[in-house]
Short mmCIF file of C-alpha atoms in Angstrom, two decimals:
data_model
loop_
_atom_site.label_atom_id
_atom_site.label_comp_id
_atom_site.label_asym_id
_atom_site.label_seq_id
_atom_site.Cartn_x
_atom_site.Cartn_y
_atom_site.Cartn_z
CA MET A 44 -69.70 -9.97 -16.36
CA THR A 45 -66.35 -11.24 -17.64
CA ALA A 46 -66.13 -14.78 -18.94
CA VAL A 47 -63.48 -17.03 -17.40
CA SER A 48 -61.11 -18.44 -20.00
CA SER A 49 -60.69 -22.19 -20.11
CA SER A 50 -57.28 -21.96 -21.75
CA PRO A 51 -54.61 -23.72 -19.65
CA ILE A 52 -52.15 -20.97 -20.57
CA THR A 53 -54.17 -18.24 -18.88
CA GLN A 54 -54.97 -20.40 -15.88
CA VAL A 55 -51.33 -21.03 -14.89
CA THR A 56 -50.06 -18.70 -12.17
CA PRO A 57 -46.66 -17.28 -13.23
CA MET A 58 -43.78 -18.44 -11.01
CA ALA A 59 -41.53 -15.88 -9.40
CA ALA A 60 -38.03 -15.84 -10.80
CA PRO A 61 -35.45 -17.24 -8.35
CA ASN A 62 -33.19 -14.73 -6.68
CA LEU A 63 -29.80 -15.37 -8.23
CA GLN A 64 -28.13 -12.36 -6.65
CA PRO A 65 -24.81 -13.50 -5.11
CA GLN A 66 -24.36 -12.84 -1.42
CA LEU A 67 -21.79 -10.21 -0.47
CA LEU A 68 -18.93 -11.49 1.62
CA THR A 69 -18.46 -9.89 5.04
CA ARG A 70 -14.97 -11.34 5.52
CA LEU A 71 -12.32 -12.40 3.07
CA HIS A 72 -10.06 -15.35 3.71
CA LEU A 73 -6.65 -14.87 2.13
CA ASP A 74 -3.74 -17.28 1.80
CA LEU A 75 -0.58 -15.20 1.47
CA ARG A 76 2.30 -17.57 0.79
CA SER A 77 0.95 -20.22 3.20
CA GLN A 78 -0.05 -17.67 5.85
CA ARG A 79 -3.80 -17.37 6.35
CA PHE A 80 -5.50 -13.99 6.88
CA SER A 81 -9.15 -13.39 7.70
CA VAL A 82 -9.98 -9.73 7.09
CA ASP A 83 -13.20 -7.73 7.06
CA ARG A 84 -14.40 -6.63 3.65
CA ASP A 85 -14.40 -2.94 4.62
CA THR A 86 -10.78 -3.21 5.72
CA ILE A 87 -9.77 -4.60 2.35
CA MET A 88 -11.68 -1.91 0.43
CA ASN A 89 -9.99 0.89 2.41
CA LEU A 90 -6.49 -0.28 1.57
CA PRO A 91 -4.51 1.81 -0.93
CA GLU A 92 -5.32 1.13 -4.57
CA SER A 93 -1.70 0.22 -5.30
CA VAL A 94 -1.74 -2.44 -2.57
CA LEU A 95 -5.06 -3.82 -3.80
CA LEU A 96 -3.61 -4.17 -7.31
CA CYS A 97 -0.76 -6.24 -5.88
CA LEU A 98 -3.10 -8.39 -3.83
CA PHE A 99 -5.62 -8.92 -6.62
CA PRO A 100 -3.99 -8.22 -10.01
CA ASN A 101 -6.91 -9.89 -11.81
CA GLY A 102 -9.58 -8.06 -9.85
CA LEU A 103 -11.50 -8.89 -6.69
CA VAL A 104 -15.00 -10.38 -6.52
CA LEU A 105 -16.60 -9.34 -3.24
CA SER A 106 -19.48 -11.78 -3.56
CA ARG A 107 -19.65 -15.53 -3.24
CA GLN A 108 -20.59 -16.56 -6.75
CA SER A 109 -21.62 -20.05 -5.73
CA MET A 110 -24.16 -18.67 -3.24
CA ALA A 111 -26.55 -17.90 -6.11
CA PHE A 112 -27.05 -21.60 -6.66
CA THR A 113 -26.90 -22.98 -3.12
CA ASP A 114 -29.87 -24.72 -1.58
CA GLY A 115 -29.39 -23.43 1.95
CA GLY A 116 -27.67 -26.62 3.09
CA ASP A 117 -24.88 -27.14 5.56
CA ASN A 118 -22.16 -26.44 2.98
CA ASP A 119 -23.17 -22.81 2.48
CA ASP A 120 -20.76 -21.59 5.18
CA GLU A 121 -17.73 -23.20 3.59
CA GLU A 122 -14.81 -20.76 3.37
CA GLU A 123 -13.65 -19.49 0.01
CA VAL A 124 -9.93 -18.77 0.23
CA TYR A 125 -8.11 -16.39 -2.13
CA ASN A 126 -4.55 -17.46 -2.88
CA VAL A 127 -2.46 -14.30 -3.05
CA ASP A 128 1.20 -13.95 -4.02
CA PHE A 129 2.04 -11.09 -1.66
CA ASP A 130 4.36 -10.67 1.31
CA PRO A 131 2.28 -11.41 4.45
CA ASP A 132 4.59 -9.32 6.66
CA CYS A 133 4.11 -6.34 4.35
CA LEU A 134 0.33 -6.64 4.57
CA THR A 135 0.56 -6.86 8.37
CA PHE A 136 2.71 -3.71 8.38
CA VAL A 137 0.15 -1.79 6.28
CA LEU A 138 -2.87 -2.96 8.29
CA GLU A 139 -1.23 -2.09 11.60
CA PHE A 140 -0.19 1.38 10.40
CA PHE A 141 -3.73 2.11 9.22
CA ARG A 142 -5.23 0.81 12.47
CA VAL A 143 -3.01 2.98 14.68
CA THR A 144 -3.60 6.01 12.45
CA GLN A 145 -7.37 5.52 12.60
CA GLU A 146 -7.36 5.27 16.38
CA ASN A 147 -5.12 8.32 16.84
CA PHE A 148 -7.24 10.48 14.53
CA TYR A 149 -10.80 9.41 15.29
CA GLY A 150 -10.17 8.26 18.85
CA SER A 151 -11.51 5.37 20.86
CA ALA A 152 -13.77 4.85 23.86
CA THR A 153 -11.12 6.29 26.20
CA ASN A 154 -9.25 8.66 23.86
CA PRO A 155 -11.14 11.36 21.91
CA GLY A 156 -8.49 11.59 19.19
CA LEU A 157 -7.38 14.53 17.05
CA PHE A 158 -10.60 14.82 15.07
CA ALA A 159 -12.59 15.76 18.19
CA ALA A 160 -10.33 18.78 18.65
CA GLN A 161 -10.37 19.94 15.03
CA GLN A 162 -13.87 19.09 13.83
CA HIS A 163 -14.99 22.67 14.50
CA LEU A 164 -12.83 23.70 11.51
CA ALA A 165 -15.19 21.94 9.14
CA GLU A 166 -18.19 23.54 10.85
CA THR A 167 -16.94 27.12 11.17
CA LEU A 168 -14.83 27.74 8.06
CA PRO A 169 -16.57 29.84 5.41
CA VAL A 170 -17.36 28.29 2.05
CA HIS A 171 -14.14 28.55 0.05
CA ASP A 172 -11.41 26.21 -1.14
CA PHE A 173 -10.99 24.77 2.36
CA ALA A 174 -14.67 23.90 2.79
CA PRO A 175 -15.15 20.23 3.72
CA THR A 176 -17.18 19.59 0.56
CA ASN A 177 -14.09 20.47 -1.48
CA ASN A 178 -11.40 19.39 0.94
CA PRO A 179 -11.70 16.01 2.68
CA LEU A 180 -8.44 16.70 4.51
CA LEU A 181 -10.43 18.55 7.19
CA THR A 182 -12.39 15.47 8.23
CA LYS A 183 -10.21 12.52 7.26
CA GLN A 184 -6.66 11.46 8.03
CA ALA A 185 -4.53 11.30 4.89
CA ILE A 186 -1.62 8.88 4.44
CA ILE A 187 1.04 9.14 1.74
CA VAL A 188 1.76 5.70 0.31
CA LEU A 189 5.07 5.25 -1.52
CA ARG A 190 6.05 1.85 -2.89
CA GLU A 191 9.18 0.73 -4.73
CA GLU A 192 9.58 -2.40 -6.82
CA LEU A 193 13.26 -2.97 -7.56
CA GLU A 194 14.55 -5.55 -10.02
CA TYR A 195 18.31 -5.95 -10.15
CA PHE A 196 20.62 -7.54 -12.69
CA ALA A 197 24.12 -8.55 -11.58
CA ILE A 198 27.07 -8.38 -13.97
CA PRO A 199 29.89 -10.30 -12.25
CA PRO A 200 33.50 -9.64 -13.22
CA LYS A 201 35.04 -11.70 -15.97
CA SER A 202 36.36 -15.05 -14.86
CA ASP A 203 37.78 -18.18 -16.42
CA GLU A 204 35.24 -20.21 -14.47
CA PRO A 205 31.85 -20.77 -16.11
CA SER A 206 28.81 -19.08 -14.56
CA THR A 207 26.21 -21.40 -16.11
CA ASP A 208 25.68 -25.15 -16.23
CA GLU A 209 25.36 -27.40 -19.27
CA HIS A 210 21.73 -26.29 -19.71
CA GLY A 211 22.59 -22.59 -19.75
CA LEU A 212 21.14 -21.99 -16.29
CA PRO A 213 22.99 -20.08 -13.54
CA ASN A 214 25.27 -22.33 -11.53
CA ASP A 215 25.85 -22.14 -7.77
CA THR A 216 28.56 -19.51 -8.14
CA LEU A 217 26.36 -17.09 -10.08
CA LEU A 218 23.37 -17.73 -7.83
CA ASP A 219 25.54 -16.96 -4.81
CA VAL A 220 26.59 -13.64 -6.38
CA LYS A 221 22.95 -12.72 -7.06
CA ARG A 222 21.88 -13.53 -3.50
CA LYS A 223 24.71 -11.48 -2.01
CA CYS A 224 23.94 -8.55 -4.32
CA GLY A 225 20.34 -8.67 -3.13
CA ASN A 226 21.45 -8.57 0.50
CA VAL A 227 23.65 -5.54 -0.20
CA LEU A 228 20.77 -3.70 -1.87
CA LEU A 229 18.42 -4.69 0.95
CA GLU A 230 20.58 -2.81 3.44
CA LYS A 231 20.35 0.39 1.39
CA ARG A 232 17.16 1.51 3.10
CA ASN A 233 17.30 5.27 2.49
CA ILE A 234 14.30 6.25 0.37
CA PHE A 235 15.66 9.13 -1.67
CA THR A 236 19.32 8.16 -2.19
CA ALA A 237 18.81 6.43 -5.55
CA LEU A 238 16.48 9.10 -6.94
CA GLN A 239 18.74 11.91 -5.77
CA ARG A 240 21.67 10.14 -7.45
CA ASN A 241 19.70 10.11 -10.68
CA VAL A 242 18.84 13.80 -10.26
CA ASN A 243 22.50 14.69 -9.84
CA LYS A 244 23.43 12.56 -12.84
CA GLU A 245 20.73 13.71 -15.27
CA ASN A 246 19.97 17.14 -13.77
CA ASN A 247 16.29 16.16 -13.86
CA VAL A 248 14.31 19.11 -12.49
CA ALA A 249 11.01 17.21 -12.35
CA GLU A 250 12.51 14.50 -10.14
CA GLN A 251 13.97 17.13 -7.82
CA HIS A 252 10.53 18.74 -7.56
CA LEU A 253 9.09 15.34 -6.66
CA ILE A 254 11.57 14.92 -3.80
CA ASP A 255 10.92 18.46 -2.58
CA MET A 256 7.14 18.00 -2.69
CA LEU A 257 7.27 14.74 -0.73
CA CYS A 258 9.59 16.24 1.89
CA MET A 259 7.29 19.25 2.28
CA SER A 260 4.28 16.95 2.70
CA GLY A 261 5.47 14.57 5.39
CA PHE A 262 8.70 12.79 4.39
CA ASP A 263 12.20 13.65 5.56
CA ARG A 264 15.20 13.53 3.23
CA GLU A 265 16.87 10.97 5.49
CA ASP A 266 13.80 8.74 5.86
CA THR A 267 14.12 5.00 5.36
CA TRP A 268 11.62 2.48 4.00
CA GLY A 269 9.10 1.35 6.60
CA TYR A 270 9.16 -2.19 5.23
CA ARG A 271 11.68 -3.68 2.80
CA ALA A 272 12.21 -7.33 1.85
CA LEU A 273 13.59 -9.60 -0.86
CA GLU A 274 11.02 -11.40 -2.97
CA PRO A 275 11.43 -15.19 -2.85
CA HIS A 276 13.06 -16.87 -5.85
CA ARG A 277 13.46 -13.54 -7.67
CA CYS A 278 16.10 -10.84 -8.05
CA SER A 279 13.61 -8.33 -6.73
CA ILE A 280 13.10 -6.18 -3.63
CA SER A 281 9.76 -4.69 -2.55
CA SER A 282 9.61 -1.65 -0.27
CA ILE A 283 6.87 0.53 1.15
CA ALA A 284 6.78 3.71 3.22
CA LEU A 285 3.71 5.20 4.90
CA VAL A 286 3.69 8.71 6.37
CA LEU A 287 0.96 11.04 7.58
CA LEU A 288 0.28 13.94 5.25
CA LYS A 289 1.13 17.36 6.70
CA THR A 290 -2.10 19.30 6.26
CA GLY A 291 -1.15 22.43 8.17
CA ILE A 292 -3.58 21.62 11.00
CA GLN A 293 -1.56 22.13 14.16
CA HIS A 294 -2.68 20.78 17.53
CA LEU A 295 -1.10 22.83 20.31
CA ASP A 296 -0.41 21.46 23.75
CA THR A 297 -1.88 24.52 25.47
CA PRO A 298 -5.58 24.05 26.30
CA SER A 299 -8.14 26.59 25.24
CA PRO A 300 -9.03 29.13 27.97
CA THR A 301 -12.73 28.68 27.28
CA ASN A 302 -12.57 24.89 27.23
CA PRO A 303 -9.59 23.35 29.04
CA SER A 304 -10.42 19.88 27.72
CA VAL A 305 -9.88 20.87 24.08
CA ASN A 306 -6.50 21.86 22.66
CA HIS A 307 -5.88 24.92 20.53
CA VAL A 308 -5.97 24.12 16.81
CA LEU A 309 -4.37 26.34 14.20
CA LEU A 310 -4.59 26.08 10.42
CA ASP A 311 -1.62 26.93 8.20
CA SER A 312 -3.33 27.81 4.93
CA GLN A 313 -0.11 27.66 2.90
CA GLN A 314 0.68 24.12 4.10
CA MET A 315 -2.92 23.10 3.49
CA ALA A 316 -2.65 24.36 -0.09
CA THR A 317 0.46 22.22 -0.56
CA ALA A 318 -1.29 19.19 0.93
CA GLN A 319 -4.26 19.63 -1.38
CA LYS A 320 -2.01 19.11 -4.38
CA LEU A 321 -1.53 15.50 -3.30
CA LEU A 322 -5.28 14.91 -3.59
CA LEU A 323 -4.48 14.39 -7.28
CA PHE A 324 -3.10 11.00 -6.20
CA TRP A 325 -6.17 9.99 -4.20
CA ARG A 326 -7.39 6.70 -5.71
CA LYS A 327 -5.18 7.50 -8.70
CA PRO A 328 -1.72 5.99 -8.14
CA ALA A 329 1.07 7.54 -10.20
CA ARG A 330 4.12 5.56 -11.31
CA LYS A 331 7.68 6.47 -12.15
CA CYS A 332 10.32 4.12 -13.56
CA TRP A 333 14.04 4.62 -14.03
CA TRP A 334 17.26 2.62 -14.35
CA ASP A 335 20.01 2.96 -11.80
CA GLY A 336 23.56 1.72 -12.29
CA LEU A 337 25.92 1.14 -9.39
CA GLU A 338 28.80 -1.03 -8.26
CA VAL A 339 28.80 -3.06 -5.04
CA GLU A 340 31.33 -5.24 -3.29
CA VAL A 341 30.19 -8.69 -2.24
CA PRO A 342 32.01 -11.48 -0.37
CA GLY A 343 33.58 -14.12 -2.57
CA TYR A 344 32.09 -17.56 -3.14
CA GLU A 345 32.90 -20.06 -0.39
CA SER A 346 34.95 -17.55 1.66
CA GLY A 347 36.85 -16.34 -1.38
CA PRO A 348 38.13 -12.77 -1.80
CA PRO A 349 35.53 -9.97 -2.17
CA LYS A 350 34.31 -9.15 -5.66
CA ALA A 351 33.25 -5.87 -7.21
CA VAL A 352 29.97 -6.49 -9.04
CA LYS A 353 28.20 -4.08 -11.34
CA LEU A 354 24.46 -3.86 -10.90
CA TRP A 355 21.66 -2.49 -13.04
CA ALA A 356 18.53 -1.81 -11.05
CA ARG A 357 15.13 -1.07 -12.53
CA ARG A 358 13.14 0.90 -9.96
CA VAL A 359 9.41 1.52 -10.17
CA TRP A 360 7.88 3.96 -7.71
CA THR A 361 4.15 4.11 -7.05
CA LEU A 362 2.84 7.21 -5.27
CA GLU A 363 -0.67 7.38 -3.85
CA LEU A 364 -2.72 9.25 -1.27
CA SER A 365 -5.05 7.24 0.94
CA LEU A 366 -7.80 8.65 3.19
CA VAL A 367 -8.77 6.78 6.34
CA SER A 368 -12.52 6.84 6.90
CA PHE A 369 -14.18 6.76 10.31
CA GLY A 370 -15.20 3.31 11.49
CA SER A 371 -13.80 1.50 8.46
CA LEU A 372 -10.70 0.18 10.19
CA CYS A 373 -11.27 0.42 13.92
CA SER A 374 -13.15 -2.81 14.42
CA ALA A 375 -11.93 -4.44 11.22
CA CYS A 376 -8.21 -4.30 11.85
CA SER A 377 -8.59 -5.21 15.50
CA SER A 378 -10.41 -8.37 14.41
CA LEU A 379 -7.72 -9.39 11.93
CA ILE A 380 -7.01 -13.08 12.26
CA VAL A 381 -3.68 -14.50 11.15
CA VAL A 382 -3.18 -18.24 11.04
CA GLN A 383 0.02 -20.05 10.14
CA VAL A 384 -0.74 -22.86 7.68
#
């Protein structure tokens, strides 16, 4: 028979430690330059890494930290808004492109989509380099993401009139020249013109290979930026282009004789091998920076004669491959809420 201790220490029942685990957010509320977005968490996490870095340069916390210390009161549902310095129209462009791509590939309730016609490739191909365990391009839609951040520096022609005020800041004349230079650059929407100019100037073989690889994988040499805009209060232009990766999977219009409801699907192994090279950029954005010098003609200040202005442009390209997963964007992007504040 065991004696019961009379010590108060042994008689106290240990208390369970409180659960301080923060609650994961299901939706994120973003304020992009006074425009409010409410987006599902899964939608945010499936955006390209390069876009996420622009949205959240200091990192993103997907849990409500204050929830660990709430008492279950009425204030627990209070929105936590992330203030983000990013172009809201650019984010809308990216979300819409991903939504349409997801629906076209995986289908909807009324449209089976491309994946329904090609999923037998993943089931019937022998185990080799194209097996789905090694090649996600068989089961997921890939998107090439190309971004450009352009900073420009205007060098106006010499003039007897001052270009700065008494504090050394640009006066109205110089600011007008900078704005007009930005508008000229904004209209130059061709993607590869500047890089091809640099190739011709420097005879850079690596840059020519980059252009060739992108054009073999989905771009065209005459393509223009899908979205391009001046950044507010800065001599900077942000551009982005999204194209579907050419994987070599060809959907023919002729139905199969054995199953009229399913289209013929062919696989170009050489094109697939080229597409697989871009998997190196999946979740691993690559960057390229170069300086570009050019001369533009802008209208004169206050209806004056046109001026030839020399520009130096610092261009930074970010190349990335993004894979659209099934179900991650279909309901999320359709439930995107945008509110003008």
